[in-house]
mmCIF file of C-alpha atoms in Angstrom:
data_model
loop_
_atom_site.group_PDB
_atom_site.id
_atom_site.type_symbol
_atom_site.label_atom_id
_atom_site.label_comp_id
_atom_site.label_asym_id
_atom_site.label_seq_id
_atom_site.Cartn_x
_atom_site.Cartn_y
_atom_site.Cartn_z
ATOM 1 C CA UNK A 695 -15.553 1.235 18.824
ATOM 2 C CA UNK A 696 -13.539 -1.218 16.684
ATOM 3 C CA UNK A 697 -12.890 -4.425 18.600
ATOM 4 C CA UNK A 698 -9.237 -5.453 18.975
ATOM 5 C CA UNK A 699 -7.809 -2.602 16.936
ATOM 6 C CA UNK A 700 -4.267 -3.736 16.042
ATOM 7 C CA UNK A 701 -2.906 -0.195 16.371
ATOM 8 C CA UNK A 702 -3.926 -0.060 20.019
ATOM 9 C CA UNK A 703 -2.445 -3.476 20.810
ATOM 10 C CA UNK A 704 0.441 -3.916 23.216
ATOM 11 C CA UNK A 705 2.558 -5.360 20.393
ATOM 12 C CA UNK A 706 2.124 -2.316 18.167
ATOM 13 C CA UNK A 707 2.426 0.211 20.988
ATOM 14 C CA UNK A 708 5.475 -1.458 22.485
ATOM 15 C CA UNK A 709 7.473 -1.566 19.264
ATOM 16 C CA UNK A 710 6.407 2.002 18.354
ATOM 17 C CA UNK A 711 7.628 3.263 21.730
ATOM 18 C CA UNK A 712 10.946 1.496 21.234
ATOM 19 C CA UNK A 713 11.513 3.237 17.888
ATOM 20 C CA UNK A 714 9.933 6.656 18.444
ATOM 21 C CA UNK A 715 9.233 7.232 22.123
ATOM 22 C CA UNK A 716 11.933 5.461 24.091
ATOM 23 C CA UNK A 717 12.416 6.777 27.643
ATOM 24 C CA UNK A 718 9.326 8.972 27.380
ATOM 25 C CA UNK A 719 6.634 8.879 30.051
ATOM 26 C CA UNK A 720 3.307 7.399 28.928
ATOM 27 C CA UNK A 721 0.117 9.158 29.950
ATOM 28 C CA UNK A 722 -3.400 7.701 30.109
ATOM 29 C CA UNK A 723 -5.825 10.622 30.491
ATOM 30 C CA UNK A 724 -9.065 9.897 32.318
ATOM 31 C CA UNK A 725 -11.410 11.437 29.755
ATOM 32 C CA UNK A 726 -10.929 8.913 26.900
ATOM 33 C CA UNK A 727 -9.696 5.328 26.599
ATOM 34 C CA UNK A 728 -7.890 3.165 25.628
ATOM 35 C CA UNK A 729 -5.581 5.598 23.793
ATOM 36 C CA UNK A 730 -2.297 6.497 25.472
ATOM 37 C CA UNK A 731 -0.131 9.554 24.867
ATOM 38 C CA UNK A 732 3.438 10.813 24.991
ATOM 39 C CA UNK A 733 4.974 14.232 24.495
ATOM 40 C CA UNK A 734 5.000 15.424 20.878
ATOM 41 C CA UNK A 735 8.579 15.666 19.509
ATOM 42 C CA UNK A 736 8.076 19.185 18.094
ATOM 43 C CA UNK A 737 4.918 20.742 19.486
ATOM 44 C CA UNK A 738 4.037 21.559 23.135
ATOM 45 C CA UNK A 739 1.212 18.997 23.076
ATOM 46 C CA UNK A 740 0.729 15.294 23.723
ATOM 47 C CA UNK A 741 0.233 12.923 20.819
ATOM 48 C CA UNK A 742 -1.243 9.427 20.641
ATOM 49 C CA UNK A 743 1.141 6.489 20.681
ATOM 50 C CA UNK A 744 1.427 5.374 17.054
ATOM 51 C CA UNK A 745 1.284 8.933 15.749
ATOM 52 C CA UNK A 746 0.681 8.860 11.964
ATOM 53 C CA UNK A 747 1.850 5.267 11.491
ATOM 54 C CA UNK A 748 -1.512 3.714 12.318
ATOM 55 C CA UNK A 749 -4.212 3.135 9.710
ATOM 56 C CA UNK A 750 -6.940 4.321 12.028
ATOM 57 C CA UNK A 751 -7.522 4.412 15.767
ATOM 58 C CA UNK A 752 -10.702 4.781 17.758
ATOM 59 C CA UNK A 753 -11.557 5.639 21.332
ATOM 60 C CA UNK A 754 -14.471 6.017 23.643
ATOM 61 C CA UNK A 755 -15.436 8.592 26.210
ATOM 62 C CA UNK A 756 -14.537 7.629 29.770
ATOM 63 C CA UNK A 757 -17.052 8.238 32.504
ATOM 64 C CA UNK A 758 -15.191 9.030 35.691
ATOM 65 C CA UNK A 759 -16.873 11.052 38.415
ATOM 66 C CA UNK A 760 -14.832 14.037 37.282
ATOM 67 C CA UNK A 761 -13.195 14.276 33.849
ATOM 68 C CA UNK A 762 -9.866 16.095 33.960
ATOM 69 C CA UNK A 763 -7.475 17.395 31.318
ATOM 70 C CA UNK A 764 -3.930 18.540 31.733
ATOM 71 C CA UNK A 765 -2.708 20.291 28.581
ATOM 72 C CA UNK A 766 -3.510 19.769 24.903
ATOM 73 C CA UNK A 767 -3.928 16.371 23.251
ATOM 74 C CA UNK A 768 -3.609 15.537 19.524
ATOM 75 C CA UNK A 769 -4.994 12.320 18.082
ATOM 76 C CA UNK A 770 -3.999 11.400 14.523
ATOM 77 C CA UNK A 771 -5.934 9.422 11.924
ATOM 78 C CA UNK A 772 -9.429 8.930 13.326
ATOM 79 C CA UNK A 773 -11.652 7.361 10.599
ATOM 80 C CA UNK A 774 -15.060 9.054 10.582
ATOM 81 C CA UNK A 775 -16.828 5.713 10.147
ATOM 82 C CA UNK A 776 -15.538 4.577 13.567
ATOM 83 C CA UNK A 777 -18.239 6.855 15.037
ATOM 84 C CA UNK A 778 -16.245 7.807 18.136
ATOM 85 C CA UNK A 779 -18.102 9.513 20.978
ATOM 86 C CA UNK A 780 -16.206 12.728 21.707
ATOM 87 C CA UNK A 781 -15.286 13.646 25.275
ATOM 88 C CA UNK A 782 -16.243 17.331 25.044
ATOM 89 C CA UNK A 783 -17.495 18.854 28.292
ATOM 90 C CA UNK A 784 -17.636 22.163 30.189
ATOM 91 C CA UNK A 785 -14.009 21.602 31.174
ATOM 92 C CA UNK A 786 -12.713 19.878 28.054
ATOM 93 C CA UNK A 787 -12.759 21.527 24.612
ATOM 94 C CA UNK A 788 -12.793 19.639 21.347
ATOM 95 C CA UNK A 789 -11.733 20.539 17.780
ATOM 96 C CA UNK A 790 -11.304 18.392 14.670
ATOM 97 C CA UNK A 791 -9.937 18.820 11.187
ATOM 98 C CA UNK A 792 -10.413 16.634 8.149
ATOM 99 C CA UNK A 793 -7.263 15.365 6.541
ATOM 100 C CA UNK A 794 -6.971 12.564 4.008
ATOM 101 C CA UNK A 795 -9.998 10.926 2.408
ATOM 102 C CA UNK A 796 -10.431 7.210 3.023
ATOM 103 C CA UNK A 797 -12.189 4.467 1.098
ATOM 104 C CA UNK A 798 -13.621 1.107 2.076
ATOM 105 C CA UNK A 799 -15.671 -1.827 0.868
ATOM 106 C CA UNK A 800 -18.595 -2.988 3.007
ATOM 107 C CA UNK A 801 -18.179 -6.744 2.659
ATOM 108 C CA UNK A 802 -21.371 -7.455 4.624
ATOM 109 C CA UNK A 803 -23.427 -5.749 1.909
ATOM 110 C CA UNK A 804 -22.694 -8.700 -0.397
ATOM 111 C CA UNK A 805 -22.998 -12.449 0.024
ATOM 112 C CA UNK A 806 -19.627 -13.126 -1.579
ATOM 113 C CA UNK A 807 -16.988 -11.803 -3.931
ATOM 114 C CA UNK A 808 -18.937 -12.721 -7.087
ATOM 115 C CA UNK A 809 -22.008 -10.786 -5.957
ATOM 116 C CA UNK A 810 -19.847 -7.777 -5.097
ATOM 117 C CA UNK A 811 -18.219 -7.908 -8.544
ATOM 118 C CA UNK A 812 -21.611 -8.276 -10.241
ATOM 119 C CA UNK A 813 -23.148 -5.275 -8.455
ATOM 120 C CA UNK A 814 -20.105 -2.970 -8.481
ATOM 121 C CA UNK A 815 -18.616 -3.300 -11.980
ATOM 122 C CA UNK A 816 -20.022 -3.283 -15.482
ATOM 123 C CA UNK A 817 -19.924 -6.395 -17.636
ATOM 124 C CA UNK A 818 -16.927 -5.074 -19.610
ATOM 125 C CA UNK A 819 -15.041 -4.172 -16.409
ATOM 126 C CA UNK A 820 -15.693 -7.626 -14.924
ATOM 127 C CA UNK A 821 -14.367 -9.154 -18.136
ATOM 128 C CA UNK A 822 -11.170 -7.131 -17.931
ATOM 129 C CA UNK A 823 -10.584 -7.953 -14.262
ATOM 130 C CA UNK A 824 -11.037 -11.684 -14.841
ATOM 131 C CA UNK A 825 -8.823 -11.423 -17.936
ATOM 132 C CA UNK A 826 -5.964 -9.880 -15.885
ATOM 133 C CA UNK A 827 -6.007 -12.748 -13.399
ATOM 134 C CA UNK A 828 -6.434 -15.437 -16.045
ATOM 135 C CA UNK A 829 -3.664 -14.062 -18.265
ATOM 136 C CA UNK A 830 -1.256 -13.783 -15.311
ATOM 137 C CA UNK A 831 -1.886 -17.394 -14.331
ATOM 138 C CA UNK A 832 -1.581 -18.622 -17.948
ATOM 139 C CA UNK A 833 1.707 -16.840 -18.599
ATOM 140 C CA UNK A 834 3.491 -17.639 -15.329
ATOM 141 C CA UNK A 835 3.591 -20.305 -12.604
ATOM 142 C CA UNK A 836 1.542 -18.258 -10.121
ATOM 143 C CA UNK A 837 0.471 -19.023 -6.562
ATOM 144 C CA UNK A 838 -1.049 -16.881 -3.819
ATOM 145 C CA UNK A 839 -0.450 -16.926 -0.080
ATOM 146 C CA UNK A 840 -1.687 -14.956 2.925
ATOM 147 C CA UNK A 841 1.031 -15.306 5.538
ATOM 148 C CA UNK A 842 -1.050 -15.017 8.673
ATOM 149 C CA UNK A 843 -0.613 -16.606 12.085
ATOM 150 C CA UNK A 844 2.585 -18.558 11.572
ATOM 151 C CA UNK A 845 5.871 -18.123 9.712
ATOM 152 C CA UNK A 846 9.496 -18.853 10.539
ATOM 153 C CA UNK A 847 11.546 -15.736 11.243
ATOM 154 C CA UNK A 848 14.052 -16.595 8.491
ATOM 155 C CA UNK A 849 11.298 -16.807 5.882
ATOM 156 C CA UNK A 850 9.736 -13.614 7.235
ATOM 157 C CA UNK A 851 13.031 -11.707 6.980
ATOM 158 C CA UNK A 852 13.526 -12.882 3.409
ATOM 159 C CA UNK A 853 10.062 -11.776 2.333
ATOM 160 C CA UNK A 854 10.378 -8.420 4.084
ATOM 161 C CA UNK A 855 13.725 -7.779 2.380
ATOM 162 C CA UNK A 856 12.078 -8.518 -0.968
ATOM 163 C CA UNK A 857 9.237 -6.205 0.062
ATOM 164 C CA UNK A 858 11.721 -3.375 0.532
ATOM 165 C CA UNK A 859 13.563 -4.106 -2.720
ATOM 166 C CA UNK A 860 10.323 -4.006 -4.709
ATOM 167 C CA UNK A 861 9.295 -0.709 -3.072
ATOM 168 C CA UNK A 862 12.678 0.842 -3.916
ATOM 169 C CA UNK A 863 12.442 -0.380 -7.476
ATOM 170 C CA UNK A 864 8.870 0.932 -7.808
ATOM 171 C CA UNK A 865 9.529 4.424 -6.446
ATOM 172 C CA UNK A 866 12.877 4.819 -8.194
ATOM 173 C CA UNK A 867 10.951 4.217 -11.390
ATOM 174 C CA UNK A 868 8.313 6.803 -10.382
ATOM 175 C CA UNK A 869 11.073 9.175 -9.137
ATOM 176 C CA UNK A 870 9.008 9.903 -6.056
ATOM 177 C CA UNK A 871 10.116 9.780 -2.423
ATOM 178 C CA UNK A 872 8.272 7.219 -0.299
ATOM 179 C CA UNK A 873 8.364 7.874 3.441
ATOM 180 C CA UNK A 874 7.820 4.166 4.212
ATOM 181 C CA UNK A 875 11.387 3.587 2.995
ATOM 182 C CA UNK A 876 12.857 6.038 5.498
ATOM 183 C CA UNK A 877 15.277 3.746 7.452
ATOM 184 C CA UNK A 878 13.765 4.517 10.835
ATOM 185 C CA UNK A 879 10.218 3.965 9.620
ATOM 186 C CA UNK A 880 11.056 0.813 7.663
ATOM 187 C CA UNK A 881 12.892 -0.722 10.630
ATOM 188 C CA UNK A 882 9.781 -0.096 12.703
ATOM 189 C CA UNK A 883 7.553 -1.870 10.182
ATOM 190 C CA UNK A 884 9.861 -4.859 9.956
ATOM 191 C CA UNK A 885 9.986 -5.287 13.716
ATOM 192 C CA UNK A 886 6.301 -4.623 14.472
ATOM 193 C CA UNK A 887 4.700 -6.779 11.773
ATOM 194 C CA UNK A 888 6.205 -10.082 12.890
ATOM 195 C CA UNK A 889 4.657 -10.242 16.398
ATOM 196 C CA UNK A 890 1.377 -8.915 15.028
ATOM 197 C CA UNK A 891 1.433 -11.554 12.293
ATOM 198 C CA UNK A 892 1.839 -14.324 14.867
ATOM 199 C CA UNK A 893 -1.233 -12.962 16.689
ATOM 200 C CA UNK A 894 -3.195 -12.699 13.409
ATOM 201 C CA UNK A 895 -3.310 -8.925 13.754
ATOM 202 C CA UNK A 896 -1.212 -8.478 10.599
ATOM 203 C CA UNK A 897 -0.545 -10.486 7.468
ATOM 204 C CA UNK A 898 1.514 -10.425 4.292
ATOM 205 C CA UNK A 899 -0.349 -11.332 1.124
ATOM 206 C CA UNK A 900 2.186 -12.550 -1.455
ATOM 207 C CA UNK A 901 1.901 -13.351 -5.153
ATOM 208 C CA UNK A 902 4.666 -15.721 -6.276
ATOM 209 C CA UNK A 903 6.004 -16.425 -9.743
ATOM 210 C CA UNK A 904 7.362 -19.902 -9.019
ATOM 211 C CA UNK A 905 9.238 -19.141 -5.759
ATOM 212 C CA UNK A 906 9.862 -15.436 -6.388
ATOM 213 C CA UNK A 907 7.557 -12.850 -4.718
ATOM 214 C CA UNK A 908 6.317 -10.420 -7.388
ATOM 215 C CA UNK A 909 3.594 -8.713 -5.330
ATOM 216 C CA UNK A 910 3.415 -8.108 -1.567
ATOM 217 C CA UNK A 911 0.744 -6.387 0.517
ATOM 218 C CA UNK A 912 0.948 -5.624 4.210
ATOM 219 C CA UNK A 913 -2.434 -5.880 5.884
ATOM 220 C CA UNK A 914 -3.496 -5.281 9.489
ATOM 221 C CA UNK A 915 -6.565 -6.892 11.051
ATOM 222 C CA UNK A 916 -9.079 -6.089 13.749
ATOM 223 C CA UNK A 917 -11.834 -8.601 14.512
ATOM 224 C CA UNK A 918 -13.903 -7.332 11.598
ATOM 225 C CA UNK A 919 -11.714 -5.074 9.415
ATOM 226 C CA UNK A 920 -8.893 -5.694 6.940
ATOM 227 C CA UNK A 921 -6.675 -2.592 6.802
ATOM 228 C CA UNK A 922 -4.748 -2.359 3.509
ATOM 229 C CA UNK A 923 -1.466 -0.735 4.593
ATOM 230 C CA UNK A 924 1.318 -1.011 1.995
ATOM 231 C CA UNK A 925 1.122 -2.635 -1.432
ATOM 232 C CA UNK A 926 3.839 -3.110 -4.021
ATOM 233 C CA UNK A 927 4.355 -5.203 -7.124
ATOM 234 C CA UNK A 928 7.275 -5.876 -9.418
ATOM 235 C CA UNK A 929 7.001 -3.210 -12.111
ATOM 236 C CA UNK A 930 8.267 -5.692 -14.716
ATOM 237 C CA UNK A 931 4.830 -7.329 -14.459
ATOM 238 C CA UNK A 932 2.930 -4.035 -14.892
ATOM 239 C CA UNK A 933 1.163 -5.298 -18.011
ATOM 240 C CA UNK A 934 -0.551 -7.945 -15.907
ATOM 241 C CA UNK A 935 -2.263 -5.501 -13.477
ATOM 242 C CA UNK A 936 -0.977 -7.133 -10.296
ATOM 243 C CA UNK A 937 -2.638 -4.389 -8.258
ATOM 244 C CA UNK A 938 -6.102 -5.446 -9.412
ATOM 245 C CA UNK A 939 -5.298 -9.144 -9.027
ATOM 246 C CA UNK A 940 -4.083 -8.502 -5.467
ATOM 247 C CA UNK A 941 -7.338 -6.740 -4.516
ATOM 248 C CA UNK A 942 -9.411 -9.524 -6.040
ATOM 249 C CA UNK A 943 -7.590 -12.271 -4.137
ATOM 250 C CA UNK A 944 -7.568 -10.442 -0.786
ATOM 251 C CA UNK A 945 -11.304 -9.732 -1.099
ATOM 252 C CA UNK A 946 -12.000 -13.395 -1.784
ATOM 253 C CA UNK A 947 -9.911 -14.250 1.273
ATOM 254 C CA UNK A 948 -11.764 -11.643 3.330
ATOM 255 C CA UNK A 949 -15.199 -13.141 2.592
ATOM 256 C CA UNK A 950 -13.875 -16.638 3.284
ATOM 257 C CA UNK A 951 -12.665 -15.485 6.712
ATOM 258 C CA UNK A 952 -15.835 -13.522 7.550
ATOM 259 C CA UNK A 953 -14.444 -9.995 7.700
ATOM 260 C CA UNK A 954 -16.980 -7.187 7.450
ATOM 261 C CA UNK A 955 -14.925 -4.316 5.963
ATOM 262 C CA UNK A 956 -11.968 -3.970 3.610
ATOM 263 C CA UNK A 957 -10.395 -0.590 4.309
ATOM 264 C CA UNK A 958 -8.173 0.930 1.605
ATOM 265 C CA UNK A 959 -6.962 3.442 4.228
ATOM 266 C CA UNK A 960 -5.900 7.026 3.746
ATOM 267 C CA UNK A 961 -5.248 8.807 0.469
ATOM 268 C CA UNK A 962 -7.113 9.412 -2.776
ATOM 269 C CA UNK A 963 -6.268 7.201 -5.722
ATOM 270 C CA UNK A 964 -8.452 6.619 -8.743
ATOM 271 C CA UNK A 965 -8.447 2.836 -8.326
ATOM 272 C CA UNK A 966 -9.922 3.184 -4.820
ATOM 273 C CA UNK A 967 -12.921 5.092 -6.138
ATOM 274 C CA UNK A 968 -13.626 2.243 -8.559
ATOM 275 C CA UNK A 969 -13.474 -0.515 -5.942
ATOM 276 C CA UNK A 970 -14.894 1.238 -2.857
ATOM 277 C CA UNK A 971 -18.518 1.278 -1.750
ATOM 278 C CA UNK A 972 -18.040 4.079 0.776
ATOM 279 C CA UNK A 973 -15.872 7.182 1.139
ATOM 280 C CA UNK A 974 -15.004 8.594 4.560
ATOM 281 C CA UNK A 975 -12.623 11.077 6.153
ATOM 282 C CA UNK A 976 -9.530 10.730 8.296
ATOM 283 C CA UNK A 977 -9.723 13.324 11.025
ATOM 284 C CA UNK A 978 -7.310 14.738 13.569
ATOM 285 C CA UNK A 979 -8.937 15.298 16.979
ATOM 286 C CA UNK A 980 -7.696 17.926 19.387
ATOM 287 C CA UNK A 981 -8.672 18.149 23.068
ATOM 288 C CA UNK A 982 -7.801 21.172 25.144
ATOM 289 C CA UNK A 983 -8.373 22.733 28.555
ATOM 290 C CA UNK A 984 -11.162 25.317 28.293
ATOM 291 C CA UNK A 985 -9.849 27.061 31.422
ATOM 292 C CA UNK A 986 -6.402 27.606 29.889
ATOM 293 C CA UNK A 987 -5.953 30.424 27.348
ATOM 294 C CA UNK A 988 -2.645 28.875 26.304
ATOM 295 C CA UNK A 989 -4.199 25.443 25.685
ATOM 296 C CA UNK A 990 -7.147 26.961 23.776
ATOM 297 C CA UNK A 991 -4.906 29.084 21.542
ATOM 298 C CA UNK A 992 -2.598 26.166 20.877
ATOM 299 C CA UNK A 993 -5.503 23.932 19.897
ATOM 300 C CA UNK A 994 -6.817 26.517 17.450
ATOM 301 C CA UNK A 995 -3.365 27.054 15.918
ATOM 302 C CA UNK A 996 -2.933 23.303 15.426
ATOM 303 C CA UNK A 997 -6.346 23.049 13.785
ATOM 304 C CA UNK A 998 -5.582 25.937 11.413
ATOM 305 C CA UNK A 999 -2.157 24.498 10.566
ATOM 306 C CA UNK A 1000 -3.591 21.140 9.522
ATOM 307 C CA UNK A 1001 -6.431 22.782 7.640
ATOM 308 C CA UNK A 1002 -3.853 24.743 5.638
ATOM 309 C CA UNK A 1003 -1.828 21.607 5.095
ATOM 310 C CA UNK A 1004 -4.878 19.846 3.672
ATOM 311 C CA UNK A 1005 -5.615 22.774 1.363
ATOM 312 C CA UNK A 1006 -2.078 22.515 -0.031
ATOM 313 C CA UNK A 1007 -2.528 18.782 -0.373
ATOM 314 C CA UNK A 1008 -5.746 19.364 -2.337
ATOM 315 C CA UNK A 1009 -3.686 21.469 -4.745
ATOM 316 C CA UNK A 1010 -1.306 18.511 -5.145
ATOM 317 C CA UNK A 1011 1.666 20.473 -3.762
ATOM 318 C CA UNK A 1012 2.582 17.381 -1.736
ATOM 319 C CA UNK A 1013 3.197 15.454 -4.979
ATOM 320 C CA UNK A 1014 5.669 18.103 -6.135
ATOM 321 C CA UNK A 1015 7.324 17.973 -2.732
ATOM 322 C CA UNK A 1016 7.762 14.195 -2.961
ATOM 323 C CA UNK A 1017 9.363 14.635 -6.381
ATOM 324 C CA UNK A 1018 11.761 17.255 -5.049
ATOM 325 C CA UNK A 1019 12.525 15.199 -1.954
ATOM 326 C CA UNK A 1020 13.398 12.240 -4.157
ATOM 327 C CA UNK A 1021 15.852 14.308 -6.175
ATOM 328 C CA UNK A 1022 17.483 15.769 -3.061
ATOM 329 C CA UNK A 1023 17.747 12.454 -1.216
ATOM 330 C CA UNK A 1024 18.950 10.529 -4.237
ATOM 331 C CA UNK A 1025 21.250 13.409 -5.201
ATOM 332 C CA UNK A 1026 20.499 13.091 -8.889
ATOM 333 C CA UNK A 1027 18.445 14.663 -11.617
ATOM 334 C CA UNK A 1028 15.220 13.202 -12.879
ATOM 335 C CA UNK A 1029 16.062 10.789 -15.676
ATOM 336 C CA UNK A 1030 14.892 11.224 -19.200
ATOM 337 C CA UNK A 1031 12.719 8.512 -20.722
ATOM 338 C CA UNK A 1032 14.817 7.255 -23.633
ATOM 339 C CA UNK A 1033 13.562 3.729 -24.237
ATOM 340 C CA UNK A 1034 11.088 2.650 -26.881
ATOM 341 C CA UNK A 1035 10.542 -0.513 -28.891
ATOM 342 C CA UNK A 1036 8.286 -2.061 -31.508
ATOM 343 C CA UNK A 1037 7.262 -5.581 -32.461
ATOM 344 C CA UNK A 1038 7.783 -6.597 -36.099
ATOM 345 C CA UNK A 1039 5.822 -9.338 -37.805
ATOM 346 C CA UNK A 1040 8.174 -11.618 -39.748
ATOM 347 C CA UNK A 1041 7.657 -12.286 -43.455
ATOM 348 C CA UNK A 1042 8.844 -15.844 -42.991
ATOM 349 C CA UNK A 1043 9.739 -18.110 -40.061
ATOM 350 C CA UNK A 1044 13.334 -17.811 -38.823
ATOM 351 C CA UNK A 1045 15.291 -20.908 -37.888
ATOM 352 C CA UNK A 1046 17.333 -19.716 -34.875
ATOM 353 C CA UNK A 1047 19.963 -22.493 -34.793
ATOM 354 C CA UNK A 1048 22.807 -20.068 -35.539
ATOM 355 C CA UNK A 1049 21.650 -17.312 -33.141
ATOM 356 C CA UNK A 1050 22.769 -16.624 -29.567
ATOM 357 C CA UNK A 1051 20.051 -17.691 -27.132
ATOM 358 C CA UNK A 1052 19.332 -15.740 -23.934
ATOM 359 C CA UNK A 1053 17.833 -17.188 -20.769
ATOM 360 C CA UNK A 1054 14.468 -15.417 -20.253
ATOM 361 C CA UNK A 1055 14.809 -15.791 -16.461
ATOM 362 C CA UNK A 1056 18.276 -14.228 -16.324
ATOM 363 C CA UNK A 1057 17.973 -11.182 -18.552
ATOM 364 C CA UNK A 1058 20.488 -8.478 -17.680
ATOM 365 C CA UNK A 1059 18.757 -5.873 -19.830
ATOM 366 C CA UNK A 1060 15.697 -4.739 -17.823
ATOM 367 C CA UNK A 1061 14.085 -3.338 -20.962
ATOM 368 C CA UNK A 1062 14.295 -6.728 -22.630
ATOM 369 C CA UNK A 1063 12.488 -8.275 -19.663
ATOM 370 C CA UNK A 1064 9.662 -5.766 -20.115
ATOM 371 C CA UNK A 1065 9.505 -6.593 -23.817
ATOM 372 C CA UNK A 1066 9.392 -10.323 -23.078
ATOM 373 C CA UNK A 1067 6.543 -9.908 -20.597
ATOM 374 C CA UNK A 1068 4.609 -7.734 -23.066
ATOM 375 C CA UNK A 1069 5.015 -10.479 -25.670
ATOM 376 C CA UNK A 1070 3.628 -13.066 -23.236
ATOM 377 C CA UNK A 1071 0.643 -10.900 -22.361
ATOM 378 C CA UNK A 1072 -0.265 -9.856 -25.902
ATOM 379 C CA UNK A 1073 0.084 -13.324 -27.351
ATOM 380 C CA UNK A 1074 -1.137 -15.451 -24.419
ATOM 381 C CA UNK A 1075 2.146 -17.310 -24.317
ATOM 382 C CA UNK A 1076 3.692 -19.046 -21.279
ATOM 383 C CA UNK A 1077 7.023 -18.056 -19.751
ATOM 384 C CA UNK A 1078 8.238 -21.655 -19.639
ATOM 385 C CA UNK A 1079 7.889 -21.910 -23.435
ATOM 386 C CA UNK A 1080 9.554 -18.594 -24.267
ATOM 387 C CA UNK A 1081 12.871 -18.479 -26.123
ATOM 388 C CA UNK A 1082 14.805 -15.263 -26.824
ATOM 389 C CA UNK A 1083 17.583 -14.827 -29.362
ATOM 390 C CA UNK A 1084 19.877 -12.005 -30.436
ATOM 391 C CA UNK A 1085 19.201 -11.210 -34.086
ATOM 392 C CA UNK A 1086 21.849 -10.960 -36.796
ATOM 393 C CA UNK A 1087 19.524 -8.913 -39.018
ATOM 394 C CA UNK A 1088 19.473 -5.125 -39.280
ATOM 395 C CA UNK A 1089 15.672 -4.952 -39.251
ATOM 396 C CA UNK A 1090 15.317 -6.464 -35.758
ATOM 397 C CA UNK A 1091 17.461 -6.666 -32.623
ATOM 398 C CA UNK A 1092 15.898 -9.713 -30.982
ATOM 399 C CA UNK A 1093 13.776 -12.689 -31.912
ATOM 400 C CA UNK A 1094 11.089 -13.939 -29.503
ATOM 401 C CA UNK A 1095 9.615 -17.406 -30.009
ATOM 402 C CA UNK A 1096 6.678 -18.883 -28.136
ATOM 403 C CA UNK A 1097 4.486 -21.934 -28.667
ATOM 404 C CA UNK A 1098 2.150 -20.164 -31.080
ATOM 405 C CA UNK A 1099 4.230 -17.544 -32.856
ATOM 406 C CA UNK A 1100 7.561 -15.824 -33.286
ATOM 407 C CA UNK A 1101 8.078 -12.090 -33.560
ATOM 408 C CA UNK A 1102 10.916 -9.614 -34.078
ATOM 409 C CA UNK A 1103 11.787 -6.751 -31.725
ATOM 410 C CA UNK A 1104 13.342 -3.455 -32.698
ATOM 411 C CA UNK A 1105 14.676 -1.260 -29.884
ATOM 412 C CA UNK A 1106 14.730 2.469 -30.462
ATOM 413 C CA UNK A 1107 16.966 4.514 -28.172
ATOM 414 C CA UNK A 1108 16.408 8.276 -28.262
#
């Protein structure tokens, strides 16, 4: 069993009960430990504390003189690599159903980050990954920080508010509903992470451009595992592949601090298949009373329900549902993509003395910010040297000038 699983800690369980199980009676059955249960809000069963908001719980079989069960018990999100010993017996029935796939990196299989990179990626892929990080650091004033163990509450609140703003910006752009942003769920995350962070059971990895967070990742920690929970980056920096840079830096940190596993957690994404060394399954475990027809039928119905749900998920119906949910919750139609632009090489250098200059750090037009960042990336220019001007020519709308070159920009609105 995983030692010091953060999702079974008193800090996590206490805050979860405050938000989702207040006034409910907690039950500790004698056939497994240390998982505790409360009544399910919709089904006539008992569910584990933490429900679906953990990134993986484990348990072990208890060994009392007589194992007893009273009703039907549902445990969410059991990673198959935890190798839990089930508590099935003549009295206690057991069912399971696979849900989401999971992915992880076995850090102990490699001496360090460089060896992992060498053995996992091709030469061209390693070049690209190093290029992303190098280009980001050349174009902006970048620093990295794992907030872990100590932080003032005022600084924590500020970072978490930025975390939320970046998530909203990201998923508004994707036009997809993100359940993490549900007010009740988000309030839980904000309250639970701080005490866990102080105990080094959670951490916030932050990428800063000067003093502005542009990438934030929530991680949880057991003694040996880094659980990657929620990651977001400022979409204005998309050209710079902040997602890949984040993974690289957290992995380096993980080897430095002697962790054994980096767990990408539940859900299939193409990038996970590229980075992971092992795929596993998240399972739901169901225990029931073999002597009760009602408990046995209920357990089988729950198993079949979640098997059907996974089949629909395999057909990507959940993605369509998230799109629809976004539209309904935001009460608006999906927007049309109307923005396009092109760079124009200039026949001769333009002296911009007579042109209106714009502050690159205070651009009101979000599209212009994207254009500016593309210019930095493509031309290996630095943000502190960038100057932007409104053009007075018909051929171009803006003039961008860096240390090495100047270029025109034409915006095409459809």
